[in-house]
Amino acid sequence: MFFGRKDYKHCVTYQNRLKLHCKSPSMQYSIMHLDEYMMQEDEWDRDMLLDPAWEQQQRKTFTAWCNSHLRKAGVQIENIEEDFRNGLKLMLLLEVISGERLPKPDRGKMRFHKIANVNKALDFITSKGVKLVSIGAEEIVDGNVKMTLGMIWTIILRFAIQDISVEETSAKEGLLLWCQRKTAPYRNVNVQNFHVSWKDGLAFCALIHRHRPDLLDYSKLNKDDPMGNLNLAFDIAEKHLDIPKMLDDNVNSDIARINGSMAHCVTLLMQLHYSCALCSQAETAANRICKVLGVNQENEKLMEEYERLASELLEWIRRTTPWLENRTPEKTMAEMQRKLEDFRDYRRQHKPPKVQEKCQLEINFNTLQTKLRISNRPAFMPSEGKMVSDITSAWQGLEQAEKGYEEWLLTEIRRLERLDHLAEKFRQKATNHENWASGKELILSQKDYETATLIEIRALLRKHEAFESDLAAHQDRVEQIAAIAQELNELDYHDVAAVNLRCQSICDLWDKLGTLTQKRREALERTEKLLETIDQLFLEFAKRSAPFNNWMEGAMEDLQDMFIVHTIEEVQSLIAAHEQFKATLPEADAERQAILGIHNEVQKISQSYGIKANIINPYSTITTEELLNKWDKVKKLVPQRDGALQEEMARQHAHERLRRQFAAQTNLIGPWIQARMEEIGRCSLEIGGTLEDQMTQLKQCEHVIVAYKPNIDKLEGDHQLIQESLVFDNKHTNYTMEHIRVGWELLLTTIARTINEIETQILTRDAKGISQQQMNEFRSSFNHFDRFENTATLVLVPIILLSYSKKNGAMDTDDFRACLISMGYDLGEVEFARIMILVDPNATGIVSFQSFIDFMTRETADTDTAEQVVASFRILAADKPYILVEELRRELPPEQAEYCIMRMPPYTGHGAPPGALDYTAFSTALYGESDL
């Protein structure tokens, strides 16, 4: 009476394992249904009660079903009626399949101990609402086969079949409906019952192929080979699906009865149903793990890319900064000009790409942090020295060195220009003096006075007096030469050694001439009694011609003197001085006429007194021809000087035009940059429109900014012309090229960062499922309590400053608390402290808009957690606390399986086989600190 129709009983056991994992109230059935079912089974079994072959088949089926559960506890049975007689394995079987603890068994070996244990098992079954008809503990202890098989069938009914339900059908109908749905697409399969529908084995193979197509090729199966099909299905079920074979290895004798044995069929289907459910769970778990690992792999790639870009940018800064800090001056103007040109190439070609790289690096960092927050991962911590703040600090050091380098270059160029001018002036004056002094030492060393007559001695004395007058006139020239040499020393002239040597030679010669002059005078005075009054006219000529000749030489030097000026006013000053000089020319011409008159008077006297016409003035080496030639040269140099000054005046006017042209552009570009900065600030704070609207406005603004770049390039070209013309000041504007460069770079950085912030908000909104209305509400609430002032305003006099207006995008602690209260939060001190740790981990006392948005989205968004990943791995590991390499490779795609194998630590718990991996530690690490 306990064995149903053969078609049904055999199939139930395979379904039992699934039901142990998938219980729900909707799947429970009443005792009434169970009683009715038992009554039906009683009728089905009537014809088979005395069939020994059928009894043997039931033993094999139920033994295999019991062992499929008992092996979880490490035991098994060999003889179903003998191994359950003491009740111990029976109680263990009930604990395994129910998941509950039974009363402690009696450990004695007496009959009453065995009966007590069996009664505890039967009482547990009865407590689950199952009626045990005519089954008593004595029959089980005595090894009654039919009673034992009936009890096992009752257990199967209660703990396996009764939970099976598809669309609220009965257990039997539910299992049949499940089989029909799964096999519907397969040819030659038409499941209508648990009888002949399974005899050819194709239905079993179809169920296996539906869930594990990798295990068999259904298209190659032959309907006319039922034994081969059944053997294939049972072998695969045992080897790959952990379903024990319930028929003999030689299935021919057992298969003959499968058509009339519903129990075999249902048992197999029940196990197959359970195994497929496990596959489905494993697939779901594997999909979750793949998704989590995919996010981690993508984030790690972004981290590695950031590390690479940061390293390259820092290395470029490290190489460039020492070059900008090098202040070793060059010796010549040409070499310094080459340095200035190298610096211009750096500003035009090398630095702008690095500015873009720095901005892009910050954008990538912000995007990565947003993705980490969205995926519930910890914030990315770059390697030591590669934080955004480290890069910003290094960049500031680079720009500081850059500013100082440009100033030093211009200063050095001015110094070398001044040195070249002084060196040329030194050479001219030294050459003139050396030409004058040439032969003077020999003349002063002559001893002609020793053999001269009195008249000749007196002539020599007068001549010497004239030389002393000339020597005194050259004193200022020697002092000027020494002063120029001293200045060249102070300005570190590159060839100062040669200058000093020449200056020293001139000074030594001057001292020697002074000594010789003094000695000669003393010699001439000793012979003064030999002197004779010399013609006063010659003497007067000599005395007046020497200073006049010296004046003309000085005038020629001044008229040929080089000059260096930087403004129109300086040129005008030189022109005024030149006009004053020209005003003295009539007076000089009168002196010239007077000196020539003396010479004419001498000629007149000579002719009157019969003196030979070719008389040489013994008191002076200056001739009237020499005076006339020098005067003609002075007259020619005056208009030449006029032309040079006028030419310089024209050059300074050209410089002034360059200044005005540069100023006109900068006075337009500077305010334009300021207006774009304010426009970006207004756009980023708008609330009414969508984030996409703000993005559109910002993209339009970015397009306008990019289109404005030719104006900056033109200004750079004008600035280069100004520098090449050595124009260093501009009173027509308060903007410098440096101000415009910094303002332009700040504008490019600001528009890029603002666009990135909006993209981040869109990414956050979409990833977290936030509507535009929610985003606007968040922004509106935040702006209401934002008390800081923010929008960047350019003040380019004398440097770029950041002042504040409008909103800053940050709240202090009190404003943030008020904002949360206004949104309905009931805040105690402990709860508020917890929230502040989330939004302000560095304890700055400031809550940014991005932190506020992240917090609000975390409050409503659902993200994967470490616990969820651990649960998914546990399914793949079949509830083990560890997982094996082959299990990972079987359940996951190759790339992600290898990813886990490389990073998952070994399992150190008790009882694990070699090579076991700790998936719990790995899953926790996914949500811990980054290794990068």
Short mmCIF file of C-alpha atoms in Angstrom, two decimals, residues 185-361:
data_model
loop_
_atom_site.label_atom_id
_atom_site.label_comp_id
_atom_site.label_asym_id
_atom_site.label_seq_id
_atom_site.Cartn_x
_atom_site.Cartn_y
_atom_site.Cartn_z
CA PRO A 185 11.85 22.71 -28.63
CA TYR A 186 13.43 19.25 -29.19
CA ARG A 187 12.50 16.95 -32.08
CA ASN A 188 11.21 13.39 -31.40
CA VAL A 189 10.35 14.37 -27.81
CA ASN A 190 6.71 14.61 -26.70
CA VAL A 191 6.36 14.32 -22.91
CA GLN A 192 2.75 13.42 -22.01
CA ASN A 193 3.23 11.20 -18.94
CA PHE A 194 5.81 9.39 -16.86
CA HIS A 195 5.33 6.16 -18.85
CA VAL A 196 6.27 5.62 -22.48
CA SER A 197 7.35 9.27 -23.01
CA TRP A 198 10.76 8.38 -21.51
CA LYS A 199 11.42 4.89 -22.89
CA ASP A 200 13.71 5.95 -25.78
CA GLY A 201 15.94 8.13 -23.55
CA LEU A 202 15.62 11.22 -25.81
CA ALA A 203 13.57 13.15 -23.23
CA PHE A 204 16.30 12.60 -20.59
CA CYS A 205 19.00 13.72 -23.08
CA ALA A 206 16.91 16.78 -24.06
CA LEU A 207 16.63 17.93 -20.42
CA ILE A 208 20.40 17.58 -19.94
CA HIS A 209 21.16 19.39 -23.24
CA ARG A 210 18.72 22.20 -22.37
CA HIS A 211 20.81 23.21 -19.33
CA ARG A 212 24.27 21.85 -20.21
CA PRO A 213 24.62 21.82 -24.03
CA ASP A 214 28.36 21.29 -23.58
CA LEU A 215 27.84 17.76 -22.25
CA LEU A 216 26.22 16.11 -25.30
CA ASP A 217 25.33 16.73 -28.97
CA TYR A 218 21.58 16.14 -29.21
CA SER A 219 21.58 16.33 -33.03
CA LYS A 220 23.61 13.10 -33.20
CA LEU A 221 21.20 11.00 -31.08
CA ASN A 222 19.19 8.16 -32.72
CA LYS A 223 15.59 7.52 -31.69
CA ASP A 224 16.03 3.87 -32.61
CA ASP A 225 18.79 3.39 -30.01
CA PRO A 226 16.94 3.72 -26.66
CA MET A 227 19.56 1.74 -24.72
CA GLY A 228 22.39 3.93 -25.99
CA ASN A 229 20.42 7.09 -25.26
CA LEU A 230 19.53 5.98 -21.72
CA ASN A 231 23.09 4.85 -20.98
CA LEU A 232 24.42 8.19 -22.27
CA ALA A 233 21.96 10.20 -20.14
CA PHE A 234 22.64 8.19 -16.95
CA ASP A 235 26.45 8.26 -17.44
CA ILE A 236 26.47 12.05 -17.97
CA ALA A 237 24.12 12.56 -15.01
CA GLU A 238 26.43 10.57 -12.74
CA LYS A 239 29.71 12.04 -14.00
CA HIS A 240 28.84 15.72 -14.48
CA LEU A 241 25.61 16.41 -12.60
CA ASP A 242 26.33 14.47 -9.40
CA ILE A 243 23.24 12.21 -9.89
CA PRO A 244 23.96 8.63 -8.81
CA LYS A 245 23.07 5.86 -11.22
CA MET A 246 20.00 4.07 -9.88
CA LEU A 247 20.05 1.18 -12.36
CA ASP A 248 22.62 -1.53 -12.83
CA ASP A 249 25.61 -0.90 -15.00
CA ASN A 250 24.05 -3.34 -17.44
CA VAL A 251 20.81 -1.46 -17.87
CA ASN A 252 19.20 -3.93 -20.25
CA SER A 253 17.37 -5.83 -17.53
CA ASP A 254 16.29 -2.68 -15.66
CA ILE A 255 15.42 -0.63 -18.70
CA ALA A 256 12.91 -3.27 -19.64
CA ARG A 257 10.92 -2.22 -16.62
CA ILE A 258 11.32 1.55 -16.99
CA ASN A 259 8.11 1.78 -19.01
CA GLY A 260 6.17 0.42 -16.10
CA SER A 261 8.26 2.06 -13.33
CA MET A 262 7.16 5.62 -12.75
CA ALA A 263 9.25 5.72 -9.54
CA HIS A 264 12.48 5.34 -11.51
CA CYS A 265 11.46 7.99 -13.96
CA VAL A 266 10.27 10.51 -11.37
CA THR A 267 13.36 9.94 -9.22
CA LEU A 268 15.66 10.67 -12.14
CA LEU A 269 13.65 13.74 -13.17
CA MET A 270 13.59 15.06 -9.61
CA GLN A 271 17.39 14.84 -9.36
CA LEU A 272 17.72 16.37 -12.81
CA HIS A 273 15.36 19.22 -11.82
CA TYR A 274 17.53 19.90 -8.76
CA SER A 275 20.78 19.82 -10.73
CA CYS A 276 19.38 22.22 -13.36
CA ALA A 277 18.26 24.58 -10.64
CA LEU A 278 21.79 24.54 -9.23
CA CYS A 279 23.14 25.31 -12.71
CA SER A 280 20.75 28.24 -12.96
CA GLN A 281 21.88 29.53 -9.57
CA ALA A 282 25.51 29.08 -10.56
CA GLU A 283 24.93 30.96 -13.82
CA THR A 284 23.30 33.85 -11.93
CA ALA A 285 26.14 33.87 -9.42
CA ALA A 286 28.73 33.74 -12.21
CA ASN A 287 27.06 36.66 -14.01
CA ARG A 288 27.15 38.76 -10.84
CA ILE A 289 30.81 37.95 -10.27
CA CYS A 290 31.68 38.72 -13.90
CA LYS A 291 29.95 42.07 -13.62
CA VAL A 292 31.83 42.95 -10.42
CA LEU A 293 35.18 41.78 -11.82
CA GLY A 294 34.56 43.68 -15.05
CA VAL A 295 34.04 46.89 -13.09
CA ASN A 296 37.23 46.21 -11.10
CA GLN A 297 39.27 45.46 -14.24
CA GLU A 298 38.08 48.63 -15.97
CA ASN A 299 38.86 50.71 -12.88
CA GLU A 300 42.32 49.15 -12.59
CA LYS A 301 43.03 50.05 -16.23
CA LEU A 302 42.02 53.65 -15.51
CA MET A 303 44.26 53.64 -12.42
CA GLU A 304 47.21 52.31 -14.43
CA GLU A 305 46.59 54.92 -17.16
CA TYR A 306 46.52 57.69 -14.53
CA GLU A 307 49.77 56.41 -13.00
CA ARG A 308 51.42 56.38 -16.45
CA LEU A 309 50.26 59.88 -17.43
CA ALA A 310 51.16 61.28 -14.00
CA SER A 311 54.65 59.72 -14.17
CA GLU A 312 55.28 61.12 -17.65
CA LEU A 313 54.09 64.62 -16.71
CA LEU A 314 56.11 64.68 -13.47
CA GLU A 315 59.18 63.41 -15.34
CA TRP A 316 58.81 66.22 -17.92
CA ILE A 317 58.49 68.79 -15.11
CA ARG A 318 61.52 67.24 -13.38
CA ARG A 319 63.59 67.55 -16.58
CA THR A 320 62.37 71.04 -17.49
CA THR A 321 62.57 72.81 -14.11
CA PRO A 322 66.42 72.62 -13.76
CA TRP A 323 66.74 74.14 -17.26
CA LEU A 324 64.51 77.06 -16.22
CA GLU A 325 66.38 77.44 -12.93
CA ASN A 326 69.78 77.59 -14.65
CA ARG A 327 71.02 81.18 -14.39
CA THR A 328 74.46 80.72 -15.94
CA PRO A 329 75.00 83.83 -18.11
CA GLU A 330 76.53 83.71 -21.58
CA LYS A 331 79.42 85.89 -22.65
CA THR A 332 77.91 87.45 -25.76
CA MET A 333 74.66 89.02 -26.86
CA ALA A 334 74.18 86.43 -29.64
CA GLU A 335 74.38 83.54 -27.20
CA MET A 336 71.84 85.16 -24.85
CA GLN A 337 69.53 85.85 -27.82
CA ARG A 338 69.67 82.14 -28.66
CA LYS A 339 68.67 81.33 -25.08
CA LEU A 340 65.72 83.72 -25.35
CA GLU A 341 64.65 82.07 -28.62
CA ASP A 342 64.85 78.62 -26.97
CA PHE A 343 62.61 79.93 -24.18
CA ARG A 344 60.09 81.25 -26.73
CA ASP A 345 60.02 77.84 -28.42
CA TYR A 346 59.33 76.28 -25.02
CA ARG A 347 56.40 78.65 -24.39
CA ARG A 348 54.92 78.24 -27.88
CA GLN A 349 55.53 74.54 -28.63
CA HIS A 350 56.55 72.49 -25.60
CA LYS A 351 54.46 73.83 -22.73
CA PRO A 352 50.92 74.12 -24.29
CA PRO A 353 50.58 70.32 -24.86
CA LYS A 354 51.65 69.74 -21.25
CA VAL A 355 48.99 72.20 -20.05
CA GLN A 356 46.39 70.09 -21.87
CA GLU A 357 47.87 66.88 -20.45
CA LYS A 358 47.68 68.26 -16.91
CA CYS A 359 44.05 69.30 -17.38
CA GLN A 360 43.15 65.93 -18.94
CA LEU A 361 44.90 64.13 -16.07
#
